Amino acid sequence: MRKIDLSNFQVATSETARDINRRIVLNLIRSHQPISRADLARHSGLQRSTVSVITEQLIQENWVKEGASGHVPRGRRPTFLHLNKERVRIIGINVRPVTTTLVLADVEAHFAAQESFPTPRKPEQFITEVSGRVRRMIKTHPEITYEGIGVSLPGRVDLATQRLVFAPNLGWIDFDLKASLERATGLPVELENAANACALAELWFGQHARGVNNLVAITISEGIGAGLILNHQLVQGSTGLAGEFGHASIIEDGLECSCGNRGCWEVYASNLAAVRYYTQSTSAVRTSKAISKRSDHTPTFEDVLRLAEQGNPRAVAAIQKMGHYLGVGIAMLVTGLAPDVIVVVGEVTRMWNRIEPIIASTAEKRLSNRYTTRILPSDPGGQPRLVGTIALVLQRHFGAPAVA
Ligand SMILES: [Zn+2]
């Protein structure tokens, strides 16, 4: 049960009840489509007449469409309802340090268009580039209503100011991305950290989300981020910085991290850690023909992963060590949060068959109590950061209303 926040509450009106029932019906249609009005009444417990009023309103607003007629032995044939996928389009933007990707998606997060470009070094250049591309996208598909823009970022957004804070890999510190992008495009903009976006993607569109109330998404790239969903709600903390488990120290007096702290989880379990393990294994560079051909002799994570997939023993050992430390951090998350599911996002999941047993055995050794958390890789074909940006905009209409 949630305590009533006396600094931020809404008293219930007759409008409140209507809004709650409308959102419940809209979500039931979304998850059970195609569905008849009779089944909506059965699933919701609402009167048939109330369901009819709500569905008429949703049809008028174009959120819902009537489809084929069903077959029943006797009486009137029911008409099935489904979401009107064509009603709105949402623009999703995934900003990563090197590349930015832009998609045009429908309410089911299917992408109708997708384009990528190198991420500009300065945020002002980014706004110019991305708003030009958004305008061209809208021009190409002018008949559609645009609901807004969702943005996934390799950093955290200050809850009070909506400014970008703590984005060490991007370097755009204290920039008002939301206001600038809204001004440049004329569309409402929602910003979110990449790990939070992945958690939202799993909650709204994931294959493991059914019956799940508590979910953690872990993004593993140059660093490590965590997106926490507890009791169906994204945890943001008082500042918006919640989820920075990548910078929780797991080894006191350990190696120095870019954040200034020592022994951070990401220093031992990120992609960069695996590259370091590989290059530190003394003769690694000499024995690898693939890498000795490279002019700079600096392997990337992709190189290490590919060599490991080919069975190179040093690369395999580096990935296994990374897997061990992933297990150490995952054990901390399971112990502290007891989520139903932990979803792991990142290139390393390509070797899930190899690292999953290591993660599991490392975690089990550290967990004294029986745990039921399922640890799963994200769908390799999915683009969770982008799907999450669509969920970000969509939850305005489909999310639970704030009451009391
Ligand atoms: Zn750190």
mmCIF file of C-alpha atoms and ligand atoms in Angstrom:
data_model
loop_
_atom_site.group_PDB
_atom_site.id
_atom_site.type_symbol
_atom_site.label_atom_id
_atom_site.label_comp_id
_atom_site.label_asym_id
_atom_site.label_seq_id
_atom_site.Cartn_x
_atom_site.Cartn_y
_atom_site.Cartn_z
ATOM 1 C CA MET A 1 0.000 0.000 0.000
ATOM 2 C CA ARG A 2 1.219 3.455 -0.885
ATOM 3 C CA LYS A 3 1.239 6.255 1.684
ATOM 4 C CA ILE A 4 -0.688 9.333 0.581
ATOM 5 C CA ASP A 5 1.725 12.112 -0.338
ATOM 6 C CA LEU A 6 0.232 15.233 1.242
ATOM 7 C CA SER A 7 2.411 17.497 -0.870
ATOM 8 C CA ASN A 8 1.166 15.993 -4.131
ATOM 9 C CA PHE A 9 -2.300 14.432 -4.250
ATOM 10 C CA GLN A 10 -5.502 14.560 -6.249
ATOM 11 C CA VAL A 11 -8.893 14.060 -4.644
ATOM 12 C CA ALA A 12 -11.181 11.572 -6.368
ATOM 13 C CA THR A 13 -13.908 12.953 -8.616
ATOM 14 C CA SER A 14 -16.416 11.127 -10.814
ATOM 15 C CA GLU A 15 -13.920 11.842 -13.589
ATOM 16 C CA THR A 16 -11.274 9.828 -11.662
ATOM 17 C CA ALA A 17 -13.409 6.667 -11.666
ATOM 18 C CA ARG A 18 -14.148 7.077 -15.381
ATOM 19 C CA ASP A 19 -10.457 7.592 -16.163
ATOM 20 C CA ILE A 20 -9.391 4.485 -14.184
ATOM 21 C CA ASN A 21 -12.039 2.270 -15.838
ATOM 22 C CA ARG A 22 -11.195 3.645 -19.271
ATOM 23 C CA ARG A 23 -7.495 2.828 -18.815
ATOM 24 C CA ILE A 24 -8.306 -0.668 -17.524
ATOM 25 C CA VAL A 25 -10.482 -1.345 -20.602
ATOM 26 C CA LEU A 26 -7.845 0.106 -22.951
ATOM 27 C CA ASN A 27 -5.173 -2.154 -21.395
ATOM 28 C CA LEU A 28 -7.442 -5.212 -21.520
ATOM 29 C CA ILE A 29 -7.998 -4.582 -25.232
ATOM 30 C CA ARG A 30 -4.226 -4.167 -25.688
ATOM 31 C CA SER A 31 -3.374 -7.464 -24.003
ATOM 32 C CA HIS A 32 -6.324 -9.628 -25.153
ATOM 33 C CA GLN A 33 -7.045 -8.261 -28.635
ATOM 34 C CA PRO A 34 -9.135 -9.121 -30.557
ATOM 35 C CA ILE A 35 -11.711 -9.175 -27.761
ATOM 36 C CA SER A 36 -15.513 -8.823 -27.597
ATOM 37 C CA ARG A 37 -17.380 -6.398 -25.322
ATOM 38 C CA ALA A 38 -18.818 -9.375 -23.419
ATOM 39 C CA ASP A 39 -15.309 -10.664 -22.666
ATOM 40 C CA LEU A 40 -14.208 -7.164 -21.652
ATOM 41 C CA ALA A 41 -17.073 -7.096 -19.135
ATOM 42 C CA ARG A 42 -16.078 -10.549 -17.880
ATOM 43 C CA HIS A 43 -12.375 -9.666 -17.514
ATOM 44 C CA SER A 44 -12.990 -6.261 -15.916
ATOM 45 C CA GLY A 45 -16.038 -7.002 -13.768
ATOM 46 C CA LEU A 46 -17.662 -3.844 -15.174
ATOM 47 C CA GLN A 47 -21.331 -3.734 -16.248
ATOM 48 C CA ARG A 48 -21.923 -4.473 -19.945
ATOM 49 C CA SER A 49 -23.461 -0.989 -20.297
ATOM 50 C CA THR A 50 -20.371 0.668 -18.767
ATOM 51 C CA VAL A 51 -18.105 -1.309 -21.116
ATOM 52 C CA SER A 52 -20.247 -0.151 -24.076
ATOM 53 C CA VAL A 53 -19.967 3.515 -23.063
ATOM 54 C CA ILE A 54 -16.192 3.271 -22.624
ATOM 55 C CA THR A 55 -15.584 1.360 -25.858
ATOM 56 C CA GLU A 56 -17.770 3.822 -27.828
ATOM 57 C CA GLN A 57 -15.611 6.643 -26.481
ATOM 58 C CA LEU A 58 -12.386 4.775 -27.356
ATOM 59 C CA ILE A 59 -13.720 4.123 -30.881
ATOM 60 C CA GLN A 60 -14.641 7.795 -31.300
ATOM 61 C CA GLU A 61 -11.171 8.821 -30.153
ATOM 62 C CA ASN A 62 -9.738 6.360 -32.667
ATOM 63 C CA TRP A 63 -7.801 4.357 -30.062
ATOM 64 C CA VAL A 64 -9.875 1.258 -30.793
ATOM 65 C CA LYS A 65 -11.304 -0.271 -33.979
ATOM 66 C CA GLU A 66 -14.051 -2.781 -34.580
ATOM 67 C CA GLY A 67 -12.920 -5.817 -36.522
ATOM 68 C CA ALA A 68 -14.395 -9.127 -37.603
ATOM 69 C CA SER A 69 -17.553 -10.648 -36.164
ATOM 70 C CA GLY A 70 -17.246 -13.681 -33.943
ATOM 71 C CA HIS A 71 -19.267 -16.877 -34.063
ATOM 72 C CA VAL A 72 -21.614 -17.886 -31.268
ATOM 73 C CA PRO A 73 -24.179 -20.708 -31.349
ATOM 74 C CA ARG A 74 -27.127 -18.380 -30.686
ATOM 75 C CA GLY A 75 -27.944 -14.693 -30.409
ATOM 76 C CA ARG A 76 -26.157 -11.633 -31.768
ATOM 77 C CA ARG A 77 -22.705 -12.189 -33.219
ATOM 78 C CA PRO A 78 -20.157 -10.191 -31.197
ATOM 79 C CA THR A 79 -17.856 -7.707 -32.905
ATOM 80 C CA PHE A 80 -14.246 -7.958 -31.868
ATOM 81 C CA LEU A 81 -12.282 -4.900 -30.784
ATOM 82 C CA HIS A 82 -8.606 -4.236 -31.275
ATOM 83 C CA LEU A 83 -6.179 -1.346 -30.876
ATOM 84 C CA ASN A 84 -6.001 1.046 -33.794
ATOM 85 C CA LYS A 85 -2.306 0.713 -34.577
ATOM 86 C CA GLU A 86 -2.529 3.488 -37.168
ATOM 87 C CA ARG A 87 -3.858 6.115 -34.760
ATOM 88 C CA VAL A 88 -0.565 7.554 -33.656
ATOM 89 C CA ARG A 89 3.098 7.352 -34.334
ATOM 90 C CA ILE A 90 5.833 7.794 -31.759
ATOM 91 C CA ILE A 91 9.394 8.805 -32.496
ATOM 92 C CA GLY A 92 12.071 6.958 -30.542
ATOM 93 C CA ILE A 93 15.677 8.139 -30.250
ATOM 94 C CA ASN A 94 18.495 6.040 -28.810
ATOM 95 C CA VAL A 95 21.548 8.180 -28.084
ATOM 96 C CA ARG A 96 24.788 6.249 -27.631
ATOM 97 C CA PRO A 97 28.277 7.770 -27.416
ATOM 98 C CA VAL A 98 29.159 6.831 -31.027
ATOM 99 C CA THR A 99 25.854 6.357 -32.876
ATOM 100 C CA THR A 100 22.331 7.728 -32.543
ATOM 101 C CA THR A 101 19.348 5.795 -33.910
ATOM 102 C CA LEU A 102 15.961 7.254 -34.756
ATOM 103 C CA VAL A 103 12.787 5.204 -35.298
ATOM 104 C CA LEU A 104 9.180 5.824 -36.248
ATOM 105 C CA ALA A 105 6.999 3.345 -34.348
ATOM 106 C CA ASP A 106 3.346 2.453 -33.829
ATOM 107 C CA VAL A 107 1.627 1.774 -30.481
ATOM 108 C CA GLU A 108 2.854 -1.810 -30.557
ATOM 109 C CA ALA A 109 6.471 -0.660 -30.938
ATOM 110 C CA HIS A 110 6.754 -1.940 -34.489
ATOM 111 C CA PHE A 111 9.215 0.230 -36.383
ATOM 112 C CA ALA A 112 8.018 1.692 -39.698
ATOM 113 C CA ALA A 113 11.262 3.568 -40.355
ATOM 114 C CA GLN A 114 14.735 3.548 -38.834
ATOM 115 C CA GLU A 115 17.884 5.585 -39.451
ATOM 116 C CA SER A 116 21.242 6.049 -37.720
ATOM 117 C CA PHE A 117 23.867 8.774 -37.719
ATOM 118 C CA PRO A 118 27.121 9.509 -35.848
ATOM 119 C CA THR A 119 26.349 11.184 -32.513
ATOM 120 C CA PRO A 120 27.569 14.802 -32.726
ATOM 121 C CA ARG A 121 30.169 15.818 -30.128
ATOM 122 C CA LYS A 122 28.198 18.849 -28.920
ATOM 123 C CA PRO A 123 24.584 18.754 -27.705
ATOM 124 C CA GLU A 124 23.655 21.865 -29.740
ATOM 125 C CA GLN A 125 24.796 20.104 -32.938
ATOM 126 C CA PHE A 126 22.808 17.062 -31.854
ATOM 127 C CA ILE A 127 19.604 19.130 -31.568
ATOM 128 C CA THR A 128 20.101 20.608 -35.063
ATOM 129 C CA GLU A 129 20.818 17.214 -36.629
ATOM 130 C CA VAL A 130 18.062 15.256 -34.910
ATOM 131 C CA SER A 131 15.327 17.890 -35.325
ATOM 132 C CA GLY A 132 16.097 18.100 -39.060
ATOM 133 C CA ARG A 133 15.695 14.330 -39.318
ATOM 134 C CA VAL A 134 12.463 14.362 -37.271
ATOM 135 C CA ARG A 135 11.002 17.069 -39.530
ATOM 136 C CA ARG A 136 11.900 15.053 -42.646
ATOM 137 C CA MET A 137 10.322 11.942 -41.100
ATOM 138 C CA ILE A 138 7.100 13.844 -40.380
ATOM 139 C CA LYS A 139 7.069 15.265 -43.919
ATOM 140 C CA THR A 140 7.361 11.747 -45.373
ATOM 141 C CA HIS A 141 4.468 10.480 -43.224
ATOM 142 C CA PRO A 142 2.267 13.594 -42.901
ATOM 143 C CA GLU A 143 -1.116 11.879 -42.452
ATOM 144 C CA ILE A 144 -0.226 10.536 -39.019
ATOM 145 C CA THR A 145 -0.691 12.059 -35.553
ATOM 146 C CA TYR A 146 2.589 12.297 -33.692
ATOM 147 C CA GLU A 147 2.246 11.557 -30.005
ATOM 148 C CA GLY A 148 5.725 12.574 -28.919
ATOM 149 C CA ILE A 149 9.405 11.715 -28.780
ATOM 150 C CA GLY A 150 11.018 9.293 -26.337
ATOM 151 C CA VAL A 151 14.774 9.505 -25.815
ATOM 152 C CA SER A 152 17.086 6.893 -24.279
ATOM 153 C CA LEU A 153 20.365 8.275 -22.916
ATOM 154 C CA PRO A 154 23.682 6.877 -21.657
ATOM 155 C CA GLY A 155 23.332 8.995 -18.517
ATOM 156 C CA ARG A 156 20.849 10.075 -15.888
ATOM 157 C CA VAL A 157 18.301 12.856 -16.004
ATOM 158 C CA ASP A 158 17.771 15.098 -12.978
ATOM 159 C CA LEU A 159 14.140 14.644 -11.942
ATOM 160 C CA ALA A 160 13.612 18.243 -10.848
ATOM 161 C CA THR A 161 15.262 20.088 -13.732
ATOM 162 C CA GLN A 162 14.996 17.400 -16.482
ATOM 163 C CA ARG A 163 18.580 18.270 -17.308
ATOM 164 C CA LEU A 164 21.124 15.640 -18.257
ATOM 165 C CA VAL A 165 23.429 14.871 -15.337
ATOM 166 C CA PHE A 166 25.974 12.086 -14.931
ATOM 167 C CA ALA A 167 26.627 11.156 -18.553
ATOM 168 C CA PRO A 168 30.380 10.436 -18.374
ATOM 169 C CA ASN A 169 30.514 8.549 -21.694
ATOM 170 C CA LEU A 170 28.693 11.311 -23.582
ATOM 171 C CA GLY A 171 30.151 14.414 -21.992
ATOM 172 C CA TRP A 172 26.982 16.545 -22.368
ATOM 173 C CA ILE A 173 26.838 17.703 -18.809
ATOM 174 C CA ASP A 174 23.992 19.867 -17.520
ATOM 175 C CA PHE A 175 22.322 20.371 -20.888
ATOM 176 C CA ASP A 176 18.561 20.938 -21.183
ATOM 177 C CA LEU A 177 17.929 18.355 -23.897
ATOM 178 C CA LYS A 178 14.168 18.150 -23.261
ATOM 179 C CA ALA A 179 13.346 21.855 -23.689
ATOM 180 C CA SER A 180 15.725 22.252 -26.654
ATOM 181 C CA LEU A 181 14.290 19.255 -28.493
ATOM 182 C CA GLU A 182 10.686 20.287 -27.753
ATOM 183 C CA ARG A 183 11.384 23.777 -29.093
ATOM 184 C CA ALA A 184 13.092 22.442 -32.220
ATOM 185 C CA THR A 185 10.442 19.820 -33.095
ATOM 186 C CA GLY A 186 7.206 21.119 -31.557
ATOM 187 C CA LEU A 187 6.573 17.681 -30.007
ATOM 188 C CA PRO A 188 6.514 16.676 -26.322
ATOM 189 C CA VAL A 189 9.740 14.910 -25.292
ATOM 190 C CA GLU A 190 10.328 12.284 -22.573
ATOM 191 C CA LEU A 191 13.910 11.527 -21.510
ATOM 192 C CA GLU A 192 15.093 8.400 -19.751
ATOM 193 C CA ASN A 193 18.285 6.610 -18.872
ATOM 194 C CA ALA A 194 19.085 3.644 -21.179
ATOM 195 C CA ALA A 195 18.866 1.008 -18.427
ATOM 196 C CA ASN A 196 15.499 2.412 -17.304
ATOM 197 C CA ALA A 197 14.338 2.403 -20.946
ATOM 198 C CA CYS A 198 15.299 -1.298 -21.181
ATOM 199 C CA ALA A 199 13.361 -2.048 -17.991
ATOM 200 C CA LEU A 200 10.300 -0.250 -19.427
ATOM 201 C CA ALA A 201 10.688 -2.157 -22.717
ATOM 202 C CA GLU A 202 10.557 -5.434 -20.787
ATOM 203 C CA LEU A 203 7.616 -4.311 -18.655
ATOM 204 C CA TRP A 204 5.477 -3.112 -21.590
ATOM 205 C CA PHE A 205 6.563 -5.309 -24.496
ATOM 206 C CA GLY A 206 8.817 -8.069 -23.095
ATOM 207 C CA GLN A 207 8.220 -11.762 -23.373
ATOM 208 C CA HIS A 208 9.005 -12.278 -19.667
ATOM 209 C CA ALA A 209 6.761 -9.542 -18.268
ATOM 210 C CA ARG A 210 3.502 -11.454 -17.713
ATOM 211 C CA GLY A 211 2.789 -11.756 -13.998
ATOM 212 C CA VAL A 212 5.983 -9.873 -13.155
ATOM 213 C CA ASN A 213 5.797 -7.045 -10.595
ATOM 214 C CA ASN A 214 9.493 -6.587 -9.884
ATOM 215 C CA LEU A 215 12.012 -6.521 -12.687
ATOM 216 C CA VAL A 216 15.606 -5.382 -13.050
ATOM 217 C CA ALA A 217 17.216 -4.676 -16.438
ATOM 218 C CA ILE A 218 21.025 -4.644 -16.483
ATOM 219 C CA THR A 219 22.677 -2.974 -19.468
ATOM 220 C CA ILE A 220 26.240 -4.053 -20.067
ATOM 221 C CA SER A 221 28.340 -1.985 -22.456
ATOM 222 C CA GLU A 222 31.322 0.319 -21.762
ATOM 223 C CA GLY A 223 29.772 0.646 -18.295
ATOM 224 C CA ILE A 224 26.951 -1.077 -16.416
ATOM 225 C CA GLY A 225 23.561 0.430 -15.628
ATOM 226 C CA ALA A 226 20.503 -0.973 -13.902
ATOM 227 C CA GLY A 227 16.852 -0.066 -14.430
ATOM 228 C CA LEU A 228 14.655 -1.023 -11.487
ATOM 229 C CA ILE A 229 10.944 -1.678 -11.640
ATOM 230 C CA LEU A 230 9.449 -2.428 -8.234
ATOM 231 C CA ASN A 231 5.708 -2.979 -7.785
ATOM 232 C CA HIS A 232 5.199 -2.160 -11.486
ATOM 233 C CA GLN A 233 6.824 1.237 -11.098
ATOM 234 C CA LEU A 234 10.160 2.610 -12.251
ATOM 235 C CA VAL A 235 12.379 3.534 -9.297
ATOM 236 C CA GLN A 236 14.068 6.884 -9.844
ATOM 237 C CA GLY A 237 15.283 7.878 -6.401
ATOM 238 C CA SER A 238 15.080 11.397 -5.028
ATOM 239 C CA THR A 239 17.296 12.801 -7.791
ATOM 240 C CA GLY A 240 16.716 10.440 -10.713
ATOM 241 C CA LEU A 241 20.056 8.714 -10.132
ATOM 242 C CA ALA A 242 18.718 5.428 -8.703
ATOM 243 C CA GLY A 243 20.021 2.291 -10.391
ATOM 244 C CA GLU A 244 23.719 3.216 -10.576
ATOM 245 C CA PHE A 245 24.769 -0.225 -9.330
ATOM 246 C CA GLY A 246 27.599 -0.121 -11.889
ATOM 247 C CA HIS A 247 29.256 2.354 -9.508
ATOM 248 C CA ALA A 248 28.606 0.388 -6.339
ATOM 249 C CA SER A 249 31.995 -0.712 -5.030
ATOM 250 C CA ILE A 250 32.379 -4.492 -4.857
ATOM 251 C CA ILE A 251 36.101 -4.453 -4.009
ATOM 252 C CA GLU A 252 37.377 -2.053 -1.397
ATOM 253 C CA ASP A 253 40.666 -0.506 -2.553
ATOM 254 C CA GLY A 254 40.039 -2.056 -5.957
ATOM 255 C CA LEU A 255 40.902 -0.508 -9.319
ATOM 256 C CA GLU A 256 40.084 3.135 -9.892
ATOM 257 C CA CYS A 257 36.877 3.936 -11.822
ATOM 258 C CA SER A 258 36.106 6.873 -14.127
ATOM 259 C CA CYS A 259 33.661 8.102 -11.476
ATOM 260 C CA GLY A 260 36.504 8.642 -8.992
ATOM 261 C CA ASN A 261 35.467 5.747 -6.756
ATOM 262 C CA ARG A 262 37.434 2.494 -6.419
ATOM 263 C CA GLY A 263 36.444 -1.094 -7.090
ATOM 264 C CA CYS A 264 33.152 -0.283 -8.864
ATOM 265 C CA TRP A 265 31.190 -3.250 -10.250
ATOM 266 C CA GLU A 266 31.546 -1.990 -13.843
ATOM 267 C CA VAL A 267 35.353 -1.891 -13.572
ATOM 268 C CA TYR A 268 35.208 -5.709 -13.202
ATOM 269 C CA ALA A 269 32.185 -6.781 -15.253
ATOM 270 C CA SER A 270 31.728 -4.362 -18.188
ATOM 271 C CA ASN A 271 32.836 -4.839 -21.801
ATOM 272 C CA LEU A 272 35.931 -2.740 -21.053
ATOM 273 C CA ALA A 273 36.803 -5.093 -18.181
ATOM 274 C CA ALA A 274 36.732 -8.096 -20.538
ATOM 275 C CA VAL A 275 39.031 -6.264 -22.980
ATOM 276 C CA ARG A 276 41.424 -5.524 -20.101
ATOM 277 C CA TYR A 277 41.408 -9.180 -18.950
ATOM 278 C CA TYR A 278 42.180 -10.235 -22.488
ATOM 279 C CA THR A 279 45.046 -7.800 -23.100
ATOM 280 C CA GLN A 280 46.505 -8.556 -19.665
ATOM 281 C CA SER A 281 46.820 -12.239 -20.477
ATOM 282 C CA THR A 282 50.476 -11.874 -21.395
ATOM 283 C CA SER A 283 50.938 -13.165 -24.909
ATOM 284 C CA ALA A 284 47.375 -12.552 -26.069
ATOM 285 C CA VAL A 285 48.238 -10.007 -28.725
ATOM 286 C CA ARG A 286 51.013 -12.149 -30.242
ATOM 287 C CA THR A 287 48.941 -15.322 -30.470
ATOM 288 C CA SER A 288 45.984 -13.702 -32.130
ATOM 289 C CA LYS A 289 46.442 -13.286 -35.859
ATOM 290 C CA ALA A 290 43.136 -11.469 -36.155
ATOM 291 C CA ILE A 291 44.269 -8.738 -33.833
ATOM 292 C CA SER A 292 47.953 -8.507 -34.761
ATOM 293 C CA LYS A 293 46.793 -7.322 -38.185
ATOM 294 C CA ARG A 294 45.156 -4.285 -36.637
ATOM 295 C CA SER A 295 47.344 -1.229 -36.829
ATOM 296 C CA ASP A 296 46.633 0.041 -33.306
ATOM 297 C CA HIS A 297 46.859 -3.384 -31.621
ATOM 298 C CA THR A 298 44.029 -2.434 -29.296
ATOM 299 C CA PRO A 299 41.312 -5.041 -29.312
ATOM 300 C CA THR A 300 37.695 -3.998 -28.989
ATOM 301 C CA PHE A 301 35.072 -5.934 -27.045
ATOM 302 C CA GLU A 302 33.716 -7.143 -30.391
ATOM 303 C CA ASP A 303 37.177 -8.609 -31.159
ATOM 304 C CA VAL A 304 37.347 -10.399 -27.804
ATOM 305 C CA LEU A 305 33.800 -11.720 -28.200
ATOM 306 C CA ARG A 306 34.485 -12.976 -31.722
ATOM 307 C CA LEU A 307 37.728 -14.681 -30.644
ATOM 308 C CA ALA A 308 35.910 -16.290 -27.716
ATOM 309 C CA GLU A 309 33.199 -17.532 -30.068
ATOM 310 C CA GLN A 310 35.980 -19.065 -32.196
ATOM 311 C CA GLY A 311 37.343 -20.824 -29.102
ATOM 312 C CA ASN A 312 40.445 -18.701 -28.423
ATOM 313 C CA PRO A 313 41.333 -19.811 -24.849
ATOM 314 C CA ARG A 314 42.456 -16.356 -23.616
ATOM 315 C CA ALA A 315 39.373 -14.652 -24.985
ATOM 316 C CA VAL A 316 37.171 -17.373 -23.472
ATOM 317 C CA ALA A 317 38.931 -16.881 -20.117
ATOM 318 C CA ALA A 318 38.364 -13.088 -20.331
ATOM 319 C CA ILE A 319 34.640 -13.548 -21.009
ATOM 320 C CA GLN A 320 34.406 -16.128 -18.193
ATOM 321 C CA LYS A 321 36.050 -13.713 -15.739
ATOM 322 C CA MET A 322 33.590 -11.021 -16.817
ATOM 323 C CA GLY A 323 30.791 -13.592 -16.269
ATOM 324 C CA HIS A 324 32.096 -14.314 -12.768
ATOM 325 C CA TYR A 325 31.944 -10.633 -11.800
ATOM 326 C CA LEU A 326 28.528 -10.263 -13.433
ATOM 327 C CA GLY A 327 27.451 -13.032 -11.062
ATOM 328 C CA VAL A 328 28.911 -11.133 -8.088
ATOM 329 C CA GLY A 329 26.849 -8.027 -8.889
ATOM 330 C CA ILE A 330 23.727 -9.975 -9.800
ATOM 331 C CA ALA A 331 23.911 -11.750 -6.419
ATOM 332 C CA MET A 332 23.924 -8.301 -4.775
ATOM 333 C CA LEU A 333 20.800 -7.284 -6.759
ATOM 334 C CA VAL A 334 18.984 -10.545 -5.990
ATOM 335 C CA THR A 335 19.830 -10.285 -2.289
ATOM 336 C CA GLY A 336 18.810 -6.666 -1.982
ATOM 337 C CA LEU A 337 15.761 -6.456 -4.237
ATOM 338 C CA ALA A 338 14.457 -10.027 -4.720
ATOM 339 C CA PRO A 339 13.070 -9.257 -8.187
ATOM 340 C CA ASP A 340 10.981 -11.769 -10.140
ATOM 341 C CA VAL A 341 13.225 -11.361 -13.181
ATOM 342 C CA ILE A 342 16.632 -9.904 -14.032
ATOM 343 C CA VAL A 343 17.040 -9.220 -17.750
ATOM 344 C CA VAL A 344 20.599 -8.882 -19.029
ATOM 345 C CA VAL A 345 21.054 -6.579 -22.061
ATOM 346 C CA GLY A 346 24.293 -6.341 -24.052
ATOM 347 C CA GLU A 347 26.499 -7.952 -26.683
ATOM 348 C CA VAL A 348 27.848 -10.405 -24.101
ATOM 349 C CA THR A 349 24.492 -12.251 -24.160
ATOM 350 C CA ARG A 350 25.658 -13.686 -27.519
ATOM 351 C CA MET A 351 27.689 -16.085 -25.361
ATOM 352 C CA TRP A 352 24.857 -16.743 -22.900
ATOM 353 C CA ASN A 353 25.346 -20.531 -23.081
ATOM 354 C CA ARG A 354 28.907 -20.058 -21.805
ATOM 355 C CA ILE A 355 28.376 -17.340 -19.195
ATOM 356 C CA GLU A 356 24.957 -18.272 -17.783
ATOM 357 C CA PRO A 357 26.317 -21.267 -15.780
ATOM 358 C CA ILE A 358 29.136 -19.063 -14.417
ATOM 359 C CA ILE A 359 26.738 -16.270 -13.427
ATOM 360 C CA ALA A 360 24.378 -18.794 -11.818
ATOM 361 C CA SER A 361 27.039 -20.654 -9.822
ATOM 362 C CA THR A 362 28.740 -17.408 -8.674
ATOM 363 C CA ALA A 363 25.381 -15.974 -7.597
ATOM 364 C CA GLU A 364 24.265 -19.184 -5.852
ATOM 365 C CA LYS A 365 27.439 -19.311 -3.741
ATOM 366 C CA ARG A 366 26.608 -15.845 -2.434
ATOM 367 C CA LEU A 367 22.912 -16.369 -1.818
ATOM 368 C CA SER A 368 22.284 -18.019 1.518
ATOM 369 C CA ASN A 369 18.505 -18.060 1.113
ATOM 370 C CA ARG A 370 16.610 -19.892 -1.556
ATOM 371 C CA TYR A 371 16.015 -17.473 -4.393
ATOM 372 C CA THR A 372 13.486 -17.640 -7.210
ATOM 373 C CA THR A 373 14.724 -14.754 -9.381
ATOM 374 C CA ARG A 374 14.976 -15.765 -13.041
ATOM 375 C CA ILE A 375 18.114 -14.415 -14.754
ATOM 376 C CA LEU A 376 17.525 -14.101 -18.488
ATOM 377 C CA PRO A 377 19.172 -12.568 -21.558
ATOM 378 C CA SER A 378 17.146 -9.987 -23.483
ATOM 379 C CA ASP A 379 15.773 -11.007 -26.868
ATOM 380 C CA PRO A 380 18.853 -10.845 -29.154
ATOM 381 C CA GLY A 381 16.807 -9.500 -32.078
ATOM 382 C CA GLY A 382 15.084 -6.816 -29.998
ATOM 383 C CA GLN A 383 16.228 -3.247 -29.596
ATOM 384 C CA PRO A 384 15.261 -2.705 -25.952
ATOM 385 C CA ARG A 385 16.631 0.842 -25.670
ATOM 386 C CA LEU A 386 14.445 1.948 -28.606
ATOM 387 C CA VAL A 387 11.400 -0.102 -27.594
ATOM 388 C CA GLY A 388 11.704 1.522 -24.159
ATOM 389 C CA THR A 389 11.504 5.020 -25.684
ATOM 390 C CA ILE A 390 8.141 4.048 -27.217
ATOM 391 C CA ALA A 391 6.898 2.759 -23.837
ATOM 392 C CA LEU A 392 7.989 6.060 -22.309
ATOM 393 C CA VAL A 393 5.563 8.018 -24.487
ATOM 394 C CA LEU A 394 2.860 5.345 -24.493
ATOM 395 C CA GLN A 395 2.549 5.146 -20.710
ATOM 396 C CA ARG A 396 0.892 8.581 -20.717
ATOM 397 C CA HIS A 397 -2.226 6.887 -22.142
ATOM 398 C CA PHE A 398 -1.844 3.307 -20.924
ATOM 399 C CA GLY A 399 -0.214 3.797 -17.507
ATOM 400 C CA ALA A 400 -2.070 3.792 -14.183
ATOM 401 C CA PRO A 401 -3.459 7.238 -13.318
ATOM 402 C CA ALA A 402 -1.998 9.065 -10.330
ATOM 403 C CA VAL A 403 -4.618 9.159 -7.593
ATOM 404 C CA ALA A 404 -4.462 10.242 -3.977
HETATM 405 ZN ZN ZN B 1 32.500 4.050 -10.610
#
